[in-house]
Coordinates of C-alpha atoms in Angstrom, one line a residue:
M1 CA -36.0 -66.1 25.9
P2 CA -32.9 -67.4 27.8
P3 CA -29.4 -65.9 26.6
R4 CA -27.3 -68.0 24.0
T5 CA -24.3 -69.1 25.8
R6 CA -21.4 -71.4 25.0
D7 CA -20.4 -74.1 27.3
P8 CA -17.3 -72.6 29.2
S9 CA -15.9 -76.0 30.2
S10 CA -15.5 -77.0 26.5
D11 CA -12.7 -76.0 24.2
P12 CA -13.4 -76.7 20.5
F13 CA -9.9 -76.0 19.4
R14 CA -8.5 -78.6 21.9
E15 CA -11.4 -81.1 21.4
A16 CA -10.9 -81.0 17.5
S17 CA -7.2 -81.6 17.6
P18 CA -5.9 -84.1 15.0
D19 CA -6.1 -87.8 15.7
A20 CA -2.8 -89.4 15.5
S21 CA -4.4 -92.5 14.2
A22 CA -6.1 -91.1 11.3
G23 CA -6.3 -93.3 8.4
G24 CA -5.7 -91.2 5.3
A25 CA -8.2 -90.3 2.7
E26 CA -11.8 -91.0 3.2
P27 CA -12.8 -94.3 1.7
R28 CA -14.3 -94.6 -1.8
R29 CA -17.7 -95.9 -2.3
V30 CA -18.4 -98.4 -4.8
L31 CA -21.2 -97.1 -7.1
S32 CA -23.6 -99.5 -8.7
G33 CA -23.4 -100.2 -12.4
E34 CA -27.1 -98.9 -12.8
L35 CA -26.2 -95.5 -11.4
I36 CA -23.1 -95.2 -13.7
E37 CA -25.5 -96.1 -16.7
L38 CA -28.0 -93.6 -15.7
L39 CA -25.5 -90.7 -15.4
A40 CA -23.9 -91.8 -18.7
A41 CA -27.2 -91.8 -20.5
Q42 CA -27.5 -87.9 -19.7
L43 CA -23.8 -87.0 -19.7
G44 CA -22.0 -89.3 -21.9
T45 CA -19.4 -91.8 -21.0
D46 CA -16.6 -89.0 -21.6
A47 CA -18.0 -87.0 -19.0
I48 CA -17.6 -89.6 -16.1
L49 CA -14.5 -90.7 -14.3
T50 CA -14.5 -93.7 -12.0
D51 CA -11.0 -95.1 -12.3
P52 CA -9.0 -94.4 -9.1
S53 CA -6.0 -93.5 -11.2
E54 CA -8.2 -90.6 -12.8
T55 CA -10.2 -89.5 -9.8
F56 CA -7.3 -89.3 -7.2
V57 CA -6.4 -85.8 -8.3
Y58 CA -9.7 -84.7 -7.0
E59 CA -8.9 -86.0 -3.5
N60 CA -7.8 -82.4 -2.4
D61 CA -8.5 -78.8 -3.2
G62 CA -6.0 -76.0 -2.5
S63 CA -5.8 -77.4 1.1
I64 CA -3.7 -80.7 1.2
L65 CA -4.5 -81.7 4.8
H66 CA -7.8 -83.6 4.4
P67 CA -7.9 -85.7 1.3
A68 CA -11.0 -87.7 0.5
A69 CA -11.3 -90.1 -2.4
P70 CA -14.4 -89.5 -4.7
S71 CA -16.1 -92.6 -5.9
A72 CA -16.6 -90.8 -9.4
V73 CA -16.2 -87.4 -11.0
V74 CA -18.8 -86.2 -13.5
F75 CA -18.6 -83.2 -15.9
P76 CA -22.0 -81.5 -16.6
R77 CA -22.5 -79.0 -19.3
S78 CA -26.0 -77.6 -18.5
T79 CA -28.3 -77.1 -15.7
E80 CA -30.4 -80.0 -16.8
D81 CA -27.2 -82.2 -16.7
V82 CA -26.7 -81.1 -13.0
G83 CA -30.4 -81.7 -12.2
H84 CA -30.2 -85.2 -13.5
V85 CA -27.0 -85.8 -11.5
V86 CA -28.5 -84.7 -8.2
R87 CA -31.7 -86.5 -8.7
T88 CA -29.9 -89.9 -9.7
C89 CA -27.5 -89.5 -6.9
T90 CA -30.5 -88.9 -4.5
A91 CA -32.3 -92.1 -5.9
F92 CA -29.2 -94.2 -5.1
D93 CA -28.6 -92.2 -1.5
V94 CA -25.2 -91.4 -2.8
P95 CA -23.7 -87.9 -1.6
Y96 CA -22.5 -85.5 -4.0
V97 CA -20.4 -82.2 -4.0
A98 CA -19.9 -79.3 -6.4
R99 CA -16.3 -78.4 -7.5
G100 CA -15.1 -75.7 -9.5
A101 CA -11.4 -74.8 -10.2
G102 CA -10.3 -76.5 -6.8
T103 CA -8.6 -73.6 -5.5
G104 CA -10.6 -73.4 -2.2
L105 CA -8.6 -73.5 1.0
S106 CA -10.9 -75.2 3.6
G107 CA -11.6 -78.5 2.0
G108 CA -15.1 -77.5 0.9
A109 CA -15.0 -79.4 -2.4
M110 CA -14.0 -82.7 -0.9
A111 CA -16.1 -85.8 -1.3
L112 CA -15.8 -86.7 2.4
D113 CA -18.4 -89.3 2.2
G114 CA -16.7 -90.9 -0.7
G115 CA -19.5 -89.7 -3.1
V116 CA -19.5 -87.9 -6.5
V117 CA -17.6 -84.9 -7.4
V118 CA -19.8 -82.7 -9.6
A119 CA -17.1 -80.8 -11.6
L120 CA -18.5 -77.7 -13.2
N121 CA -15.5 -76.8 -15.3
R122 CA -17.2 -77.5 -18.5
M123 CA -20.1 -75.0 -17.5
D124 CA -17.8 -72.2 -18.8
R125 CA -20.0 -69.9 -20.8
I126 CA -21.1 -66.2 -20.3
L127 CA -24.8 -66.4 -21.0
D128 CA -25.8 -62.8 -21.3
V129 CA -24.3 -59.2 -21.0
D130 CA -26.6 -56.2 -20.4
V131 CA -24.5 -53.3 -20.6
F132 CA -27.6 -50.8 -20.2
N133 CA -28.4 -52.4 -16.9
R134 CA -24.8 -53.3 -16.0
R135 CA -25.6 -57.0 -15.6
L136 CA -23.7 -60.3 -16.6
T137 CA -25.1 -63.8 -16.4
A138 CA -22.4 -66.6 -16.3
Q139 CA -22.4 -70.3 -15.7
P140 CA -20.5 -71.3 -12.6
G141 CA -17.3 -72.5 -14.3
V142 CA -16.3 -69.0 -15.8
T143 CA -13.3 -67.6 -14.1
N144 CA -13.5 -64.5 -12.2
L145 CA -11.3 -62.5 -14.4
A146 CA -13.0 -63.6 -17.5
L147 CA -16.1 -61.6 -16.2
S148 CA -14.1 -58.4 -16.5
R149 CA -12.4 -59.2 -19.7
A150 CA -15.9 -59.9 -21.2
V151 CA -17.0 -56.3 -20.5
A152 CA -13.7 -54.2 -20.8
E153 CA -14.6 -52.8 -24.1
H154 CA -17.6 -51.2 -22.5
D155 CA -15.5 -49.7 -19.8
L156 CA -17.1 -51.9 -17.2
Y157 CA -15.7 -54.6 -14.5
Y158 CA -16.6 -57.0 -11.9
A159 CA -15.3 -55.8 -8.6
P160 CA -14.5 -58.7 -6.5
D161 CA -10.9 -59.9 -7.1
P162 CA -9.5 -62.9 -5.3
S163 CA -5.8 -63.5 -5.6
S164 CA -6.6 -66.5 -7.6
Q165 CA -8.9 -64.6 -9.9
A166 CA -7.3 -66.0 -13.1
V167 CA -8.2 -69.4 -12.3
C168 CA -10.9 -69.4 -9.5
T169 CA -14.5 -69.7 -10.8
I170 CA -17.7 -67.6 -10.3
G171 CA -19.3 -70.5 -8.8
G172 CA -16.7 -71.1 -6.1
N173 CA -16.8 -67.3 -5.4
V174 CA -20.5 -67.7 -4.8
A175 CA -20.0 -70.6 -2.6
H176 CA -17.3 -69.0 -0.3
N177 CA -18.6 -65.3 -0.5
S178 CA -15.1 -64.5 -1.7
G179 CA -13.5 -61.1 -1.5
G180 CA -10.0 -60.0 -2.6
P181 CA -7.9 -56.9 -2.2
H182 CA -10.6 -54.4 -3.1
T183 CA -13.2 -55.7 -0.6
L184 CA -12.4 -52.8 1.6
K185 CA -14.2 -50.3 -0.5
Y186 CA -16.4 -52.5 -2.7
G187 CA -17.5 -55.5 -0.5
V188 CA -17.4 -59.1 -1.2
T189 CA -19.3 -61.5 -3.6
V190 CA -22.7 -61.1 -1.8
N191 CA -22.7 -57.5 -2.6
H192 CA -22.5 -58.0 -6.3
V193 CA -24.6 -60.9 -6.9
V194 CA -28.1 -60.1 -8.2
G195 CA -29.4 -63.4 -9.2
L196 CA -28.7 -67.2 -8.9
E197 CA -30.0 -70.4 -10.7
L198 CA -29.4 -73.4 -8.7
V199 CA -30.4 -77.1 -8.5
L200 CA -31.9 -77.9 -5.1
P201 CA -31.2 -81.0 -3.3
D202 CA -34.6 -82.5 -4.5
G203 CA -33.5 -82.0 -8.0
S204 CA -35.7 -79.1 -8.6
I205 CA -34.4 -76.0 -10.5
V206 CA -35.1 -72.6 -8.9
N207 CA -34.0 -68.8 -9.8
V208 CA -33.6 -66.5 -6.8
G209 CA -33.2 -62.8 -7.1
G210 CA -33.1 -61.2 -10.4
S211 CA -35.5 -58.4 -11.2
E212 CA -37.6 -59.8 -8.3
R213 CA -37.3 -58.3 -4.9
G214 CA -39.0 -58.7 -1.5
G215 CA -39.4 -61.7 0.7
Y216 CA -36.7 -63.5 2.2
D217 CA -33.2 -62.5 1.3
L218 CA -32.1 -66.0 -0.3
L219 CA -29.4 -64.5 -2.1
A220 CA -27.6 -63.6 1.1
L221 CA -28.3 -67.1 2.5
L222 CA -27.2 -68.9 -0.5
T223 CA -24.0 -66.9 -1.1
G224 CA -21.3 -68.3 1.4
S225 CA -23.3 -71.5 2.0
E226 CA -20.5 -73.5 0.6
G227 CA -22.4 -75.6 -1.8
T228 CA -24.5 -77.2 1.1
L229 CA -27.9 -76.1 0.1
G230 CA -27.8 -76.6 -3.6
I231 CA -25.6 -76.4 -6.7
V232 CA -25.5 -73.0 -8.4
T233 CA -25.7 -73.3 -12.2
A234 CA -25.9 -69.6 -13.2
V235 CA -24.8 -66.4 -11.7
T236 CA -26.0 -62.9 -12.4
V237 CA -23.6 -60.1 -11.3
R238 CA -23.7 -56.3 -11.1
L239 CA -21.0 -54.7 -13.0
L240 CA -19.3 -51.4 -12.2
R241 CA -18.0 -48.5 -14.3
K242 CA -14.3 -48.3 -14.2
P243 CA -13.2 -45.4 -12.0
E244 CA -11.9 -42.2 -13.6
A245 CA -8.6 -42.3 -11.9
V246 CA -6.3 -44.7 -9.9
R247 CA -3.5 -44.1 -7.7
T248 CA -1.3 -46.8 -6.2
L249 CA 1.2 -46.5 -3.6
L250 CA 3.8 -48.8 -2.1
A251 CA 5.1 -48.1 1.2
A252 CA 8.0 -49.9 3.0
F253 CA 8.4 -50.1 6.8
A254 CA 11.0 -51.6 9.1
T255 CA 8.5 -53.5 11.0
P256 CA 5.0 -55.0 10.5
L257 CA 4.0 -53.0 13.9
Q258 CA 4.9 -49.7 12.1
A259 CA 3.0 -50.7 9.0
S260 CA -0.1 -51.8 11.2
R261 CA -0.2 -48.3 12.8
A262 CA -0.1 -46.7 9.4
V263 CA -3.1 -48.8 8.6
S264 CA -5.2 -47.5 11.5
A265 CA -4.0 -43.9 10.9
I266 CA -5.1 -44.1 7.3
I267 CA -8.7 -45.3 8.2
A268 CA -8.9 -43.1 11.4
A269 CA -8.3 -40.0 9.0
G270 CA -11.6 -40.8 7.2
I271 CA -10.0 -42.3 4.1
V272 CA -11.3 -45.5 2.6
P273 CA -8.9 -46.8 0.0
A274 CA -9.9 -49.2 -2.6
A275 CA -7.4 -51.5 -1.4
L276 CA -5.1 -51.6 1.8
E277 CA -2.7 -54.8 1.6
M278 CA 0.2 -55.8 3.9
L279 CA 3.1 -58.2 3.0
D280 CA 5.7 -59.0 5.7
A281 CA 9.5 -59.7 5.3
E282 CA 9.0 -63.4 4.5
V283 CA 6.8 -62.7 1.6
V284 CA 9.1 -59.9 0.5
A285 CA 12.0 -62.3 0.5
A286 CA 10.2 -64.8 -1.3
L287 CA 9.0 -62.4 -4.0
E288 CA 12.5 -61.3 -4.6
A289 CA 13.9 -64.9 -4.8
A290 CA 11.1 -66.3 -7.0
F291 CA 10.4 -63.5 -9.4
G292 CA 13.2 -61.2 -9.2
F293 CA 11.2 -58.1 -7.6
R294 CA 13.2 -55.6 -6.0
F295 CA 12.1 -53.9 -2.8
P296 CA 13.7 -51.2 -0.6
T297 CA 16.5 -52.6 1.5
G298 CA 15.5 -53.2 5.0
A299 CA 11.7 -53.7 4.4
G300 CA 10.1 -55.6 7.2
A301 CA 6.6 -55.0 5.8
L302 CA 5.1 -53.5 2.8
L303 CA 1.7 -51.7 2.4
V304 CA 0.0 -51.5 -1.1
V305 CA -2.5 -48.8 -1.0
E306 CA -4.8 -47.9 -3.7
S307 CA -7.2 -45.0 -4.3
D308 CA -9.7 -44.7 -7.0
G309 CA -12.7 -42.4 -7.9
P310 CA -13.1 -39.0 -9.7
R311 CA -10.2 -37.5 -11.1
E312 CA -10.8 -34.4 -8.9
G313 CA -9.2 -34.8 -5.5
I314 CA -7.5 -38.2 -6.2
D315 CA -4.0 -36.7 -6.2
E316 CA -4.7 -35.0 -2.7
E317 CA -5.9 -38.2 -1.2
A318 CA -2.8 -40.1 -2.5
E319 CA -0.5 -37.3 -0.9
T320 CA -2.4 -37.6 2.4
I321 CA -2.0 -41.4 2.4
A322 CA 1.8 -40.9 1.6
A323 CA 2.2 -38.3 4.4
L324 CA 0.3 -40.7 6.9
C325 CA 2.7 -43.5 6.0
R326 CA 5.9 -41.2 6.5
D327 CA 4.5 -40.1 9.8
H328 CA 4.4 -43.6 11.0
E329 CA 8.2 -44.2 10.1
A330 CA 8.0 -45.6 6.6
I331 CA 11.5 -45.9 5.2
H332 CA 10.2 -45.6 1.5
V333 CA 7.1 -44.3 -0.2
R334 CA 6.7 -44.5 -3.9
L335 CA 3.5 -43.5 -6.0
A336 CA 3.2 -45.6 -9.1
A337 CA 4.2 -43.4 -12.0
D338 CA 1.9 -44.9 -14.6
E339 CA -0.2 -48.1 -15.4
A340 CA 2.8 -50.2 -16.2
E341 CA 4.2 -49.5 -12.8
R342 CA 0.9 -50.0 -11.0
N343 CA 0.5 -53.2 -12.7
E344 CA 4.0 -54.3 -11.4
V345 CA 2.9 -53.5 -7.9
W346 CA -0.2 -55.6 -8.1
K347 CA 1.6 -58.4 -9.9
A348 CA 3.8 -58.6 -7.1
R349 CA 0.9 -58.8 -4.6
K350 CA -1.0 -61.4 -6.5
Q351 CA 2.1 -63.5 -7.1
A352 CA 2.7 -63.7 -3.3
F353 CA 1.2 -67.1 -2.8
G354 CA 3.0 -68.3 -5.8
A355 CA 6.4 -67.1 -4.5
L356 CA 6.0 -68.9 -1.3
G357 CA 5.5 -72.3 -3.2
R358 CA 9.1 -71.8 -4.1
V359 CA 10.2 -71.3 -0.7
A360 CA 8.5 -74.6 1.0
P361 CA 7.1 -77.6 -0.5
N362 CA 3.7 -77.0 1.1
Y363 CA 2.0 -74.1 2.9
C364 CA -1.3 -73.8 5.0
T365 CA -3.0 -70.5 4.6
Q366 CA -5.3 -69.5 7.5
D367 CA -8.2 -66.9 7.0
G368 CA -9.1 -65.5 10.3
V369 CA -10.4 -62.1 10.7
I370 CA -9.7 -59.4 13.5
P371 CA -10.6 -55.8 14.2
R372 CA -8.0 -53.8 12.3
T373 CA -7.2 -52.0 15.5
R374 CA -5.9 -55.3 16.8
L375 CA -3.4 -55.9 14.0
P376 CA -0.2 -55.4 16.0
E377 CA -1.6 -57.7 18.7
I378 CA -2.5 -60.6 16.4
L379 CA 0.8 -60.3 14.4
E380 CA 2.9 -60.6 17.6
R381 CA 0.6 -63.7 18.5
I382 CA 1.1 -65.2 15.2
A383 CA 5.0 -64.8 15.4
E384 CA 5.0 -66.3 18.8
I385 CA 2.9 -69.3 17.6
G386 CA 5.1 -70.1 14.8
E387 CA 8.3 -69.9 16.9
R388 CA 6.8 -72.1 19.7
H389 CA 6.0 -74.8 17.1
Q390 CA 9.3 -74.2 15.1
L391 CA 7.4 -73.2 11.9
R392 CA 7.8 -70.3 9.6
V393 CA 4.8 -68.1 9.1
A394 CA 4.7 -65.6 6.2
N395 CA 1.7 -63.1 6.4
V396 CA 0.1 -61.5 3.4
F397 CA -3.4 -60.1 4.1
H398 CA -6.2 -57.5 3.5
A399 CA -5.0 -55.1 6.3
G400 CA -7.8 -52.7 5.5
D401 CA -10.5 -55.0 6.7
G402 CA -8.5 -57.1 9.1
N403 CA -8.7 -60.3 6.9
L404 CA -5.6 -62.3 7.6
H405 CA -3.9 -64.9 5.5
P406 CA -0.9 -66.2 7.6
C407 CA 0.8 -68.9 5.5
I408 CA 2.5 -71.6 7.6
L409 CA 5.3 -73.1 5.6
F410 CA 5.9 -77.0 5.9
D411 CA 6.6 -80.2 4.1
E412 CA 3.5 -82.6 4.0
R413 CA 5.8 -85.6 3.9
D414 CA 7.0 -85.0 7.4
Q415 CA 3.9 -86.1 9.6
D416 CA 5.1 -84.5 12.7
Q417 CA 5.5 -81.2 11.0
A418 CA 2.1 -81.5 9.5
R419 CA 0.5 -82.1 12.9
R420 CA 2.3 -79.0 14.2
V421 CA 0.8 -77.0 11.3
V422 CA -2.7 -78.0 12.4
T423 CA -2.0 -77.2 16.0
A424 CA -0.5 -73.9 15.1
G425 CA -3.4 -73.0 12.7
A426 CA -5.9 -73.7 15.4
E427 CA -3.9 -71.5 17.8
I428 CA -4.0 -68.6 15.3
L429 CA -7.7 -68.9 14.7
R430 CA -8.3 -69.1 18.5
A431 CA -6.3 -65.8 18.9
C432 CA -8.6 -64.1 16.2
V433 CA -11.7 -65.3 18.1
E434 CA -10.3 -64.0 21.5
L435 CA -9.3 -60.6 19.8
G436 CA -13.1 -60.2 18.8
G437 CA -12.7 -61.5 15.3
S438 CA -13.9 -64.6 13.5
L439 CA -12.7 -67.9 11.9
S440 CA -13.1 -66.9 8.2
G441 CA -13.2 -64.0 6.0
E442 CA -13.6 -65.6 2.6
H443 CA -12.1 -69.1 2.6
G444 CA -15.0 -70.7 4.2
I445 CA -15.4 -73.4 7.0
G446 CA -15.4 -76.2 5.0
V447 CA -14.0 -79.4 6.8
E448 CA -10.9 -77.5 8.1
K449 CA -12.7 -75.3 10.5
R450 CA -16.0 -77.1 11.3
E451 CA -15.1 -78.3 14.7
W452 CA -14.2 -74.9 15.9
M453 CA -17.5 -73.3 15.0
A454 CA -18.5 -73.8 18.7
A455 CA -16.0 -71.1 19.6
M456 CA -18.1 -68.5 17.8
F457 CA -21.7 -69.8 18.1
A458 CA -23.7 -70.8 21.0
E459 CA -25.5 -74.3 21.0
Q460 CA -28.6 -72.7 20.0
D461 CA -27.2 -70.8 17.0
L462 CA -25.7 -74.1 15.5
A463 CA -28.9 -75.9 16.2
L464 CA -30.8 -73.2 14.2
M465 CA -28.2 -73.7 11.3
E466 CA -28.8 -77.4 11.5
R467 CA -32.5 -77.0 11.3
L468 CA -32.1 -74.5 8.2
R469 CA -29.8 -77.0 6.5
N470 CA -32.3 -79.7 7.1
A471 CA -35.0 -77.7 5.5
F472 CA -33.1 -77.6 2.2
D473 CA -31.5 -81.1 2.5
P474 CA -33.0 -83.5 4.8
R475 CA -31.3 -86.4 3.6
R476 CA -27.8 -84.7 4.1
L477 CA -26.5 -85.8 0.6
C478 CA -25.5 -82.2 -0.7
N479 CA -21.9 -81.7 0.5
P480 CA -22.2 -83.5 3.6
L481 CA -20.0 -83.0 6.7
K482 CA -19.0 -79.4 6.0
I483 CA -19.5 -76.1 8.0
L484 CA -21.4 -77.7 10.9
P485 CA -19.6 -79.6 13.8
T486 CA -19.6 -83.3 13.6
G487 CA -17.8 -84.0 17.0
G488 CA -15.2 -86.0 14.9
R489 CA -11.7 -85.2 13.7
C490 CA -11.1 -81.9 12.0
V491 CA -8.6 -83.1 9.4
E492 CA -7.0 -86.4 8.0
L493 CA -3.1 -86.5 8.2
A494 CA -2.2 -89.9 6.8
P495 CA -0.6 -89.8 3.4
S496 CA -3.0 -89.8 0.5
R497 CA -2.0 -91.8 -2.6
R498 CA -0.4 -88.6 -4.0
Q499 CA 1.8 -88.2 -1.0
A500 CA 2.7 -91.8 -0.9
A501 CA 3.9 -91.5 -4.5
L502 CA 6.5 -88.8 -3.5

């Protein structure tokens, strides 16, 4: 078999640069009255939006750079409802896309073909809690944090914890294989999902995983497929017992370079913390300004390091981590004295993105991954890219597993600035790939990064992905124009109706 190779003459980052003539949000389709009547017969008229004044809020998800106007938004309450929507859309050759809380950051929940948004917010029930087997089954609209709250009285919890966990949904977590600060030790969503119920593009309802094992690992295939292979209508997750003891440490450094070296030293010492997070000076300043947090003077970077496990040995591990931070020039190291202080540390970490919203009108969050030994290099390159494009970049990320979240601050009303943001974002992702990393750790490819997939995968690899997708969805109605390259523009930058109203 010939080796898989990429075309060295092509540059997907340059070829997918934004088109200055982009025409704003993708056009709406005009749905037939018959289709609307069929949907209403199953869902009820109160579960369908078609007026542009109501549907325009669904033109964007958490990323604002690629608006797309849906022709309708529907709100199913059951698996049967979803099946009816899929079969009806298919009969009329209308594309559709599932949407949860809309917190996604790659444009994955946008109706790029002007189709129907299937909003799963009303499917928000926990269906079953099996304490003995440590399993929980929920509809896709249940929030991530609600899973842990539902079993807290049993001393159990659900481990993946995205920063948006108070609002993001388990269905969206499955779609993007989300992680969070505790990914380093506990893994991402796919490591905790044991069963899925979903509606396939032909309208049939299937169950994958559960107590059955053997055969192809469809759970791994579907988790992270960004809703392109079907719509998940129920998720069964694995629950964990809360650890006996937790120690949370905050270390301040004068520079991100020193903090990066401390990260490598901790891992090199054979320690795998539950979490190992980094915040740079831009984020520190934003947290202080927005929420009144107080951090050590001169902090150019902060590390949040958490250890958990049996009580025996937990204090020794925390002391070793503190010593390693001091060895790498930490200017301040503090161990949280109690649960209240620990919660305050995590409150600061979880509110980092919200704090940036107080600093600039908008920010674009990238999601590249690099080997953690290359952290110093990538941070230097990110700083250089920001300076060259005259853009401020704030960094808050999962340092332990090299999953970066550089936030490029800008104002969407300034079209030149928005174009520079897209170019800078492409250069950051290019740097991640060049350093041996990847385009995404947990935010997904969606529309934002689809044209850059050729930077990571050979033509044969992408062709195989096309064949796999066609096996599930030969008519390409299920979240079309996502993940795989189309050869077109990667984003749209003209003002949406929301922008025009500003």
